[in-house]
XYZ file of C-alpha atoms in Angstrom:
401
model
C -27.358 7.741 15.868
C -27.051 7.425 11.772
C -23.918 7.393 10.481
C -23.115 9.580 7.213
C -20.890 8.216 4.446
C -17.800 10.225 4.248
C -16.035 10.067 0.641
C -12.702 11.679 0.775
C -9.219 10.056 -0.624
C -7.767 9.247 2.316
C -10.518 6.022 1.431
C -9.246 5.821 -2.404
C -5.936 2.639 -2.862
C -2.346 3.870 -3.433
C 0.664 1.554 -4.891
C 3.735 1.689 -2.263
C 6.515 0.174 -3.837
C 5.750 -3.300 -4.116
C 2.506 -3.511 -2.226
C -1.184 -2.130 -3.359
C -3.216 -0.614 -0.781
C -6.283 -0.933 0.084
C -6.076 2.715 1.349
C -4.417 5.291 1.915
C -4.442 6.000 5.774
C -2.005 4.136 7.478
C -0.863 2.987 11.713
C 1.612 5.246 12.492
C 4.902 3.348 14.756
C 3.327 3.645 18.244
C 5.840 1.890 21.481
C 3.540 0.474 23.604
C 5.647 -1.700 26.075
C 3.923 -4.982 25.791
C 6.559 -7.234 24.556
C 8.558 -9.261 26.619
C 11.669 -8.381 28.939
C 13.875 -10.441 25.934
C 12.169 -8.441 23.156
C 9.755 -10.784 22.175
C 6.245 -10.825 20.830
C 3.803 -12.275 21.744
C -0.170 -13.166 21.459
C -1.287 -9.949 23.108
C 1.145 -7.903 20.613
C -0.792 -10.451 17.698
C -4.480 -9.581 18.735
C -3.293 -6.280 18.881
C -2.366 -5.441 15.971
C -4.339 -8.216 13.787
C -7.850 -6.050 14.568
C -5.678 -2.905 12.979
C -5.846 -5.413 9.488
C -7.473 -2.847 7.963
C -5.295 0.430 8.032
C -3.765 0.394 4.196
C -0.282 -0.151 6.357
C 0.910 -0.590 9.822
C 4.139 0.411 10.380
C 4.960 -2.069 13.285
C 6.683 -0.180 16.597
C 10.044 0.328 17.219
C 12.180 -2.743 17.359
C 16.393 -2.569 18.675
C 17.756 -3.723 16.136
C 20.726 -4.487 19.418
C 21.255 -5.332 22.812
C 22.206 -1.785 23.781
C 19.894 0.183 21.627
C 16.889 -0.663 23.390
C 15.810 2.235 24.978
C 12.383 1.150 27.209
C 11.370 -1.743 29.612
C 9.367 -4.231 27.289
C 9.760 -2.715 24.229
C 10.241 -5.405 20.781
C 13.844 -6.429 20.060
C 14.588 -7.649 16.246
C 18.216 -9.282 16.285
C 17.530 -12.349 17.991
C 16.221 -16.346 16.926
C 12.970 -15.781 18.637
C 12.773 -12.303 18.459
C 11.903 -13.559 14.884
C 10.019 -15.989 15.294
C 7.728 -14.048 17.955
C 7.487 -11.443 15.503
C 7.288 -13.646 12.607
C 3.342 -15.328 14.324
C 2.410 -11.418 14.645
C 2.707 -10.864 10.770
C 0.851 -13.748 9.700
C -2.070 -13.132 11.945
C -2.147 -9.929 10.358
C -1.328 -11.284 6.551
C -4.800 -13.784 7.928
C -6.288 -10.529 8.601
C -6.190 -8.405 5.081
C -3.207 -6.242 6.711
C -0.046 -5.789 5.355
C 3.049 -4.514 7.569
C 6.668 -2.632 7.610
C 9.108 -3.262 10.643
C 10.572 0.555 12.317
C 13.539 -0.157 13.455
C 14.896 2.083 16.219
C 18.679 2.211 17.992
C 17.849 4.992 21.000
C 21.687 5.807 21.655
C 21.652 8.131 24.060
C 17.458 7.062 25.362
C 18.301 4.029 27.274
C 19.698 2.729 30.184
C 21.796 -0.441 32.265
C 18.782 -1.375 33.820
C 17.427 -2.088 31.343
C 19.313 -2.679 28.505
C 22.564 -3.843 30.735
C 24.500 -2.080 28.489
C 25.961 1.827 28.522
C 24.171 3.640 26.206
C 26.982 4.575 23.259
C 25.797 7.969 20.770
C 27.506 10.609 18.668
C 29.042 11.974 22.046
C 29.198 12.265 25.500
C 26.480 14.327 26.655
C 23.581 12.518 28.421
C 19.508 12.694 27.859
C 18.767 16.177 29.928
C 15.599 14.137 31.531
C 15.394 11.143 33.619
C 14.089 8.261 32.094
C 12.184 4.347 32.521
C 13.158 1.839 33.635
C 12.331 -1.530 34.663
C 11.686 -0.246 38.902
C 11.308 3.885 37.688
C 12.454 6.877 36.492
C 16.395 6.729 37.239
C 18.425 10.253 36.219
C 20.160 9.903 32.613
C 23.725 8.574 32.408
C 26.372 9.934 30.189
C 26.584 7.199 27.591
C 29.677 6.702 25.369
C 31.154 8.387 22.765
C 31.294 6.433 19.731
C 33.688 5.181 17.838
C 34.465 4.539 14.015
C 34.490 1.059 14.795
C 31.242 1.741 16.547
C 29.793 3.619 13.724
C 30.468 0.366 11.173
C 29.299 -2.552 14.015
C 25.257 -0.037 14.299
C 25.428 0.486 10.878
C 26.244 -3.548 10.153
C 23.628 -3.894 12.711
C 20.408 -1.866 10.904
C 21.604 -4.166 8.194
C 20.998 -7.362 9.863
C 17.804 -6.627 11.660
C 16.264 -5.858 8.102
C 16.969 -9.141 6.828
C 15.625 -10.405 9.895
C 12.296 -8.347 9.325
C 11.643 -9.545 6.084
C 12.375 -13.150 7.150
C 9.905 -12.853 10.194
C 7.268 -11.914 7.432
C 7.367 -7.613 7.690
C 6.855 -6.207 3.321
C 10.375 -4.356 5.022
C 11.012 -2.123 7.296
C 10.680 1.847 8.147
C 14.533 3.097 9.002
C 13.725 5.721 11.931
C 15.658 8.952 11.731
C 13.126 10.807 14.417
C 12.761 11.911 17.760
C 16.079 12.367 19.176
C 17.198 8.301 18.960
C 20.406 7.523 17.480
C 20.568 8.957 14.263
C 18.472 11.701 14.795
C 21.192 12.898 17.589
C 23.855 12.787 15.176
C 22.349 15.271 12.610
C 20.659 17.392 16.218
C 23.116 20.019 17.170
C 23.209 19.984 20.534
C 24.015 16.091 20.742
C 26.767 16.121 18.721
C 29.670 17.576 19.198
C 32.165 15.536 17.372
C 34.844 16.918 14.841
C 35.612 13.799 12.847
C 33.831 12.573 9.844
C 30.795 12.744 10.936
C 30.117 16.121 12.845
C 30.432 19.658 12.290
C 28.669 20.385 8.569
C 25.271 19.247 7.786
C 26.902 17.157 5.644
C 28.568 14.867 8.013
C 26.073 14.792 10.374
C 23.702 12.702 7.901
C 26.413 10.969 6.706
C 25.862 7.738 9.708
C 21.957 7.937 8.879
C 22.882 7.720 4.603
C 25.493 5.166 5.517
C 22.588 3.049 7.562
C 20.044 3.768 5.607
C 22.477 2.414 2.278
C 22.556 -0.713 4.381
C 19.851 -1.976 4.901
C 18.293 -0.953 0.916
C 21.381 -3.212 -0.152
C 20.587 -6.350 2.600
C 16.211 -5.618 1.592
C 16.407 -3.906 -1.674
C 15.675 -0.618 -1.534
C 11.974 -0.726 -2.952
C 11.601 -2.922 0.833
C 12.929 0.679 3.232
C 11.113 3.692 4.508
C 12.562 6.394 6.744
C 10.759 7.950 9.427
C 12.682 12.291 10.100
C 11.360 15.018 12.364
C 12.264 18.635 10.861
C 12.710 20.775 13.901
C 11.780 18.717 16.425
C 12.780 18.712 20.290
C 11.776 14.998 21.445
C 13.916 13.704 23.699
C 15.703 16.661 24.332
C 17.594 17.386 21.130
C 18.109 21.026 19.465
C 18.313 21.381 15.465
C 20.341 24.886 14.729
C 20.186 24.616 11.026
C 16.762 22.638 10.462
C 16.558 24.734 7.467
C 19.147 23.987 6.363
C 19.887 19.983 7.125
C 16.512 18.524 5.767
C 16.559 19.545 2.075
C 20.469 17.988 2.203
C 19.590 14.979 3.767
C 16.135 14.203 1.599
C 18.319 14.703 -1.210
C 20.961 12.305 -0.110
C 17.896 9.913 0.364
C 16.988 10.509 -2.304
C 19.703 9.332 -4.330
C 20.460 5.653 -2.502
C 19.477 2.736 -4.833
C 20.188 4.600 -7.535
C 24.095 3.282 -8.316
C 23.665 1.370 -11.054
C 20.553 -1.054 -11.969
C 16.848 -0.257 -12.626
C 15.299 2.070 -10.666
C 11.705 0.771 -8.681
C 8.951 2.042 -10.483
C 6.483 3.993 -7.637
C 3.107 5.037 -9.030
C 1.612 7.330 -6.475
C -1.665 8.442 -8.401
C -1.689 11.325 -7.253
C -2.368 15.015 -8.631
C 1.487 15.542 -10.003
C 1.432 11.701 -11.864
C 3.022 8.425 -11.829
C 6.676 9.622 -9.926
C 9.851 6.968 -9.832
C 12.126 7.212 -6.805
C 13.583 4.789 -5.078
C 13.359 4.240 -1.006
C 9.852 3.152 -0.577
C 9.128 6.201 1.094
C 9.235 9.141 3.569
C 7.934 9.681 6.259
C 7.094 13.279 7.418
C 6.362 13.258 11.189
C 4.196 16.358 12.066
C 3.634 17.439 8.883
C 2.568 21.338 8.201
C 0.972 21.719 4.647
C 1.181 25.980 5.353
C 4.851 25.067 5.999
C 7.972 26.458 3.640
C 10.129 23.270 4.815
C 7.448 20.644 4.107
C 6.690 22.034 0.634
C 10.157 22.389 -0.283
C 10.760 18.751 1.098
C 7.899 17.363 -1.345
C 9.522 18.730 -4.019
C 13.017 17.518 -3.668
C 11.473 13.851 -2.696
C 10.722 11.559 -5.915
C 8.942 9.293 -4.431
C 5.860 8.451 -2.146
C 5.582 10.631 0.974
C 3.735 9.788 3.772
C 2.399 12.737 6.021
C 1.807 12.840 10.250
C -0.870 15.318 10.721
C 0.603 17.844 12.823
C -2.557 17.653 15.551
C -0.730 18.924 18.872
C 1.121 16.062 21.794
C -0.555 16.052 24.719
C -3.161 17.553 23.447
C -7.101 16.549 23.283
C -7.474 13.868 19.789
C -9.559 15.342 16.819
C -13.010 14.341 16.902
C -12.188 13.427 13.340
C -8.947 11.859 14.893
C -7.149 13.723 12.280
C -9.117 12.811 8.486
C -9.530 16.904 7.730
C -5.940 17.509 8.377
C -4.629 14.430 6.341
C -7.126 15.438 3.397
C -5.133 18.806 3.834
C -2.512 16.952 3.500
C -3.312 14.849 0.695
C -4.283 18.342 -1.546
C -0.887 19.318 -0.892
C 1.116 17.116 -2.367
C 1.486 13.758 0.178
C 0.178 10.899 -0.539
C -0.265 7.732 2.066
C -1.668 9.671 5.732
C -0.372 7.598 8.843
C -2.461 8.777 11.786
C -1.323 7.191 15.751
C -3.697 7.913 18.518
C -7.160 7.216 16.628
C -5.427 4.458 15.862
C -4.579 2.884 19.535
C -8.386 3.388 20.170
C -9.989 2.134 17.439
C -8.698 -1.092 15.525
C -11.816 -0.351 13.113
C -10.911 3.264 12.782
C -10.897 2.504 8.811
C -14.403 2.148 9.028
C -15.467 4.889 11.690
C -13.841 7.185 9.183
C -15.758 6.293 5.866
C -19.033 6.084 7.546
C -18.830 9.027 9.989
C -18.955 6.984 12.968
C -17.710 8.249 16.402
C -14.269 7.280 17.635
C -13.062 5.625 21.318
C -12.282 8.125 23.896
C -8.093 7.964 24.293
C -6.927 6.050 27.878
C -3.452 6.989 27.891
C -2.703 6.766 31.186
C -2.798 2.849 29.707
C 0.552 3.645 26.884
C 3.234 2.951 27.727
C 4.625 0.549 31.209
C 1.522 -0.945 32.075
C 1.135 -4.153 30.663
C -1.916 -6.586 29.587
C -4.702 -6.080 27.231
C -6.274 -2.749 29.610
C -6.374 0.173 27.384
C -4.809 -1.639 24.894
C -6.520 -4.697 23.190
C -9.792 -3.834 24.218
C -11.474 -1.428 22.593
C -14.450 -2.096 20.607
C -15.113 -2.033 16.747
C -18.749 -0.885 15.455
C -20.183 -3.670 15.994
C -19.058 -4.006 19.643
C -20.672 -1.205 20.395
C -23.777 -2.495 18.295
C -23.699 -5.275 19.901
C -24.088 -3.864 23.130
C -26.712 -1.274 22.561
C -28.958 -3.917 20.473
C -28.205 -2.497 17.881
C -28.300 -2.708 14.105
C -27.250 0.826 12.639
C -24.627 3.578 13.774
C -22.862 3.756 16.861
C -24.380 5.724 19.676
C -22.230 8.577 21.015
C -19.890 7.898 23.001
């Protein structure tokens, strides 16, 4: 079949903090459980990410900042020298392929199990994850986490800062602090997982305190221009519930927007969007499952002074659109987003940018290999357009799947 070249702002270059991006398509962080049991990334992970180096930016999958923060078996981490060395091999291969990467830092909080980490999980309150959890021996009932003391909170803040320094040492351009999807930082913000009565619980201003302290410490450790934050307003992953989403996130975004503004000079972030250049402190805010029709999206866009990465609301557990989310991404750009993060489409299409640009069809997803299976199957064996053309013996477009 003959492909039609697609004209879209998604393929325009952009500026992100100190980085020049070749396009506005971001590979979203996708946990794939292909690291070693010790959290060290290997050659298979390096090959997987190098295949996807044409993304404007790769946000590498969630890495634990300490042992107790490990969520599931075979997820990567970034708190010891072996893990740093493993990630350095990944970033070197990706940079050699022309790509740029930041690393997502994720602490699971109550999303963890002693069989996986060797430690009892910690959380804002002793409230168990309301579902079973995957462990090395299969799914197990979740355990009641230990309520974090103020000393625990301070140590965890320090661990995030150390993990950020490790990420830069491993060759990443920066980090994304994961404050979404029901993990530890989100657990502090959610009303059903945070029942504290101290300075970290109760009113919105107290429930966001831990998030702001973590992001501030990370920004001080490596520079605010290297730090992004991911949020999921109204998200219910991992059993969290927010009773005050509309009040919570404008306060959080305002607090995040002020990080780095105490002394010194701001970092100029020129996104070249319709509203002109914006000045911001942190590198970006990453909004999960964004819908341009929602009032909260518009409020967050208006309140956030820097680059906004938006992940389109495509539905989870439903088939991916044939365009991989391109049209939804374009709608978000029109509504004020600066960059568009796609997940499953990048998972199945190592050359997604070229496929979307050329109008080629996409590879079918093999979701049975998303997690917990290990190996290259359904991970690094998805064909590129060039592979498919060789198989069909054509020099033109991709044959329909």
